Amino acid sequence: MINYVVLLRGINVGGHKKVPMAELRELLVKVGFDAVTTYIQSGNIILNSFKSKLEVEAIVYKAIASHFGFDVPVIAKTRGELKQIFDVCPFSEEKKIDSYFVLLSDIPDVELVEEVKTISYDNEEFIIINDCIYFHSSIGYGKSKFNMNIFEKKLNVKATSRNYKTMVKLLSLSFD
């Protein structure tokens, strides 16, 4: 059985797309997943399945859409994949602690990455490595001009971001 970290984008934010975690856990057990746990209200799920990563994403997406009535981007990673993303963060340890990990559904096309590298904002930096955009803003994420929707469109991927503390916690809750 494979242990997955499943990340949902845009739930329980500002009263939109409300998904109670207890109800979500019950739903995911009902559709066949084992050992389902959640971490905070922002769509972090740890579960076990014999299914492939793409199958897990599709099942979770369909279950949420049919049960809650709205679409939510879903990205699944194994603990090993998440740890690799965390470990290769190109920022110094000081910056890493204040950075965000924008996890991508796929590794974007090299040409698209080169095109996106031309985007620049004061006090902000991002580096794309494989299926993650490492983002740091000296003025804070909430005040930054960084827009994940633009990056999703330009890179032709789905994305969801997590801060350093959430990444550390998800790694501690999951296993290989």
Coordinates of C-alpha atoms in Angstrom, one line a residue:
M1 CA 0.0 0.0 0.0
I2 CA 1.3 3.5 -0.9
N3 CA 1.0 6.4 1.5
Y4 CA 0.1 9.6 -0.3
V5 CA 0.0 13.3 0.7
V6 CA -3.0 14.7 -1.2
L7 CA -3.2 18.5 -1.5
L8 CA -6.4 20.4 -2.3
R9 CA -6.3 23.9 -3.6
G10 CA -8.7 26.7 -2.6
I11 CA -11.0 25.1 0.0
N12 CA -12.2 26.8 3.2
V13 CA -10.8 30.2 2.2
G14 CA -12.9 33.2 2.9
G15 CA -16.1 31.2 3.3
H16 CA -15.8 29.7 -0.2
K17 CA -15.7 26.0 -1.1
K18 CA -16.4 24.8 2.5
V19 CA -15.2 21.3 3.1
P20 CA -15.5 20.1 6.8
M21 CA -12.5 17.8 7.4
A22 CA -14.4 15.2 9.3
E23 CA -16.9 14.9 6.4
L24 CA -14.0 14.8 3.9
R25 CA -12.3 12.0 5.8
E26 CA -15.6 10.0 5.9
L27 CA -16.1 10.5 2.2
L28 CA -12.6 9.4 1.3
V29 CA -12.9 6.2 3.4
K30 CA -16.3 5.6 1.7
V31 CA -14.7 5.8 -1.8
G32 CA -12.0 3.2 -0.8
F33 CA -9.0 4.9 0.8
D34 CA -7.4 3.7 4.1
A35 CA -5.9 5.4 7.1
V36 CA -7.3 8.8 6.0
T37 CA -6.1 11.8 8.1
T38 CA -6.2 15.5 7.6
Y39 CA -4.1 18.4 8.7
I40 CA -5.6 21.8 9.4
Q41 CA -8.5 23.0 7.3
S42 CA -6.7 24.0 4.1
G43 CA -6.9 20.6 2.3
N44 CA -4.0 18.5 3.4
I45 CA -4.8 14.8 3.4
I46 CA -2.7 11.8 4.2
L47 CA -4.1 8.4 3.0
N48 CA -3.2 4.9 1.9
S49 CA -4.1 3.3 -1.4
F50 CA -3.0 0.6 -3.8
K51 CA -4.0 3.0 -6.7
S52 CA -1.6 5.0 -8.8
K53 CA -1.0 8.7 -8.1
L54 CA -3.2 9.7 -11.1
E55 CA -6.0 7.4 -10.0
V56 CA -5.9 8.8 -6.4
E57 CA -6.1 12.4 -7.8
A58 CA -9.0 11.4 -10.1
I59 CA -11.0 9.6 -7.3
V60 CA -10.5 12.4 -4.8
Y61 CA -11.5 15.0 -7.4
K62 CA -14.6 13.2 -8.4
A63 CA -15.7 12.4 -4.9
I64 CA -15.4 16.1 -3.8
A65 CA -17.2 17.3 -7.0
S66 CA -20.1 14.9 -6.6
H67 CA -20.4 15.2 -2.8
F68 CA -19.7 18.9 -2.2
G69 CA -20.8 20.2 -5.7
F70 CA -17.7 22.1 -6.8
D71 CA -14.3 21.4 -8.5
V72 CA -11.1 21.5 -6.5
P73 CA -7.7 21.0 -8.0
V74 CA -6.1 17.9 -6.4
I75 CA -2.4 17.0 -6.4
A76 CA -1.1 13.8 -4.9
K77 CA 2.6 13.1 -3.9
T78 CA 4.2 10.3 -2.2
R79 CA 6.3 11.1 0.9
G80 CA 9.4 10.5 -1.0
E81 CA 8.4 13.0 -3.7
L82 CA 7.4 15.5 -1.1
K83 CA 10.7 15.0 0.8
Q84 CA 12.7 15.4 -2.4
I85 CA 10.9 18.7 -3.2
F86 CA 11.5 19.9 0.4
D87 CA 15.2 18.8 0.4
V88 CA 16.2 20.4 -2.9
C89 CA 14.9 23.9 -2.0
P90 CA 17.5 26.2 -3.5
F91 CA 17.1 28.9 -0.8
S92 CA 19.4 29.4 2.2
E93 CA 18.1 27.8 5.4
E94 CA 17.1 31.3 6.6
K95 CA 15.0 32.0 3.5
K96 CA 13.7 28.4 3.3
I97 CA 11.9 28.8 6.6
D98 CA 10.0 31.8 5.2
S99 CA 9.4 30.4 1.8
Y100 CA 6.5 28.8 0.0
F101 CA 6.5 25.6 -2.0
V102 CA 4.2 25.8 -5.0
L103 CA 3.6 22.2 -5.9
L104 CA 2.8 21.5 -9.5
S105 CA 0.7 18.7 -11.0
D106 CA 3.4 17.9 -13.6
I107 CA 6.9 19.0 -14.6
P108 CA 6.3 21.9 -17.0
D109 CA 7.7 22.1 -20.5
V110 CA 11.2 23.6 -20.6
E111 CA 10.2 26.2 -23.1
L112 CA 7.3 27.4 -20.8
V113 CA 9.7 27.5 -17.8
E114 CA 12.1 29.7 -19.8
E115 CA 9.3 32.0 -20.7
V116 CA 8.1 32.3 -17.1
K117 CA 11.6 33.0 -15.8
T118 CA 11.2 36.5 -17.4
I119 CA 8.5 37.4 -14.8
S120 CA 10.0 39.6 -12.1
Y121 CA 8.7 41.5 -9.0
D122 CA 10.6 43.6 -6.5
N123 CA 11.3 41.9 -3.2
E124 CA 10.3 38.5 -4.6
E125 CA 12.1 35.6 -6.1
F126 CA 11.1 32.2 -7.5
I127 CA 13.0 29.3 -8.8
I128 CA 11.3 26.4 -10.7
I129 CA 12.9 23.0 -10.2
N130 CA 11.0 20.0 -11.7
D131 CA 7.4 20.1 -10.3
C132 CA 7.8 22.9 -7.7
I133 CA 8.1 26.6 -7.8
Y134 CA 10.1 27.7 -4.8
F135 CA 8.9 31.2 -3.8
H136 CA 10.3 33.7 -1.3
S137 CA 9.1 37.3 -0.7
S138 CA 10.8 39.6 1.7
I139 CA 7.5 41.5 2.2
G140 CA 5.5 38.3 2.9
Y141 CA 3.3 36.1 0.8
G142 CA 0.1 38.0 1.5
K143 CA 1.6 41.3 0.2
S144 CA 3.4 39.8 -2.8
K145 CA 2.5 40.3 -6.4
F146 CA 3.1 36.6 -7.1
N147 CA 0.0 35.1 -8.6
M148 CA -0.3 31.4 -8.7
N149 CA -3.1 31.5 -11.4
I150 CA -0.7 33.2 -13.8
F151 CA 1.9 30.6 -13.3
E152 CA -0.6 27.8 -13.7
K153 CA -1.8 29.2 -17.0
K154 CA 1.7 30.0 -18.3
L155 CA 3.1 26.6 -17.3
N156 CA 0.0 24.6 -18.2
V157 CA -0.2 22.9 -14.8
K158 CA -2.3 22.8 -11.7
A159 CA -0.7 24.2 -8.6
T160 CA -1.2 24.6 -4.8
S161 CA 1.2 26.2 -2.3
R162 CA 2.2 25.3 1.2
N163 CA 4.5 27.1 3.6
Y164 CA 7.6 25.7 5.2
K165 CA 5.8 24.7 8.5
T166 CA 3.0 22.9 6.7
M167 CA 5.6 21.0 4.6
V168 CA 7.5 19.9 7.7
K169 CA 4.2 18.7 9.3
L170 CA 3.1 16.8 6.3
L171 CA 6.4 15.1 6.1
S172 CA 6.1 14.1 9.8
L173 CA 2.6 12.7 9.3
S174 CA 3.4 10.6 6.2
F175 CA 5.7 7.6 5.7
D176 CA 7.5 5.8 2.8

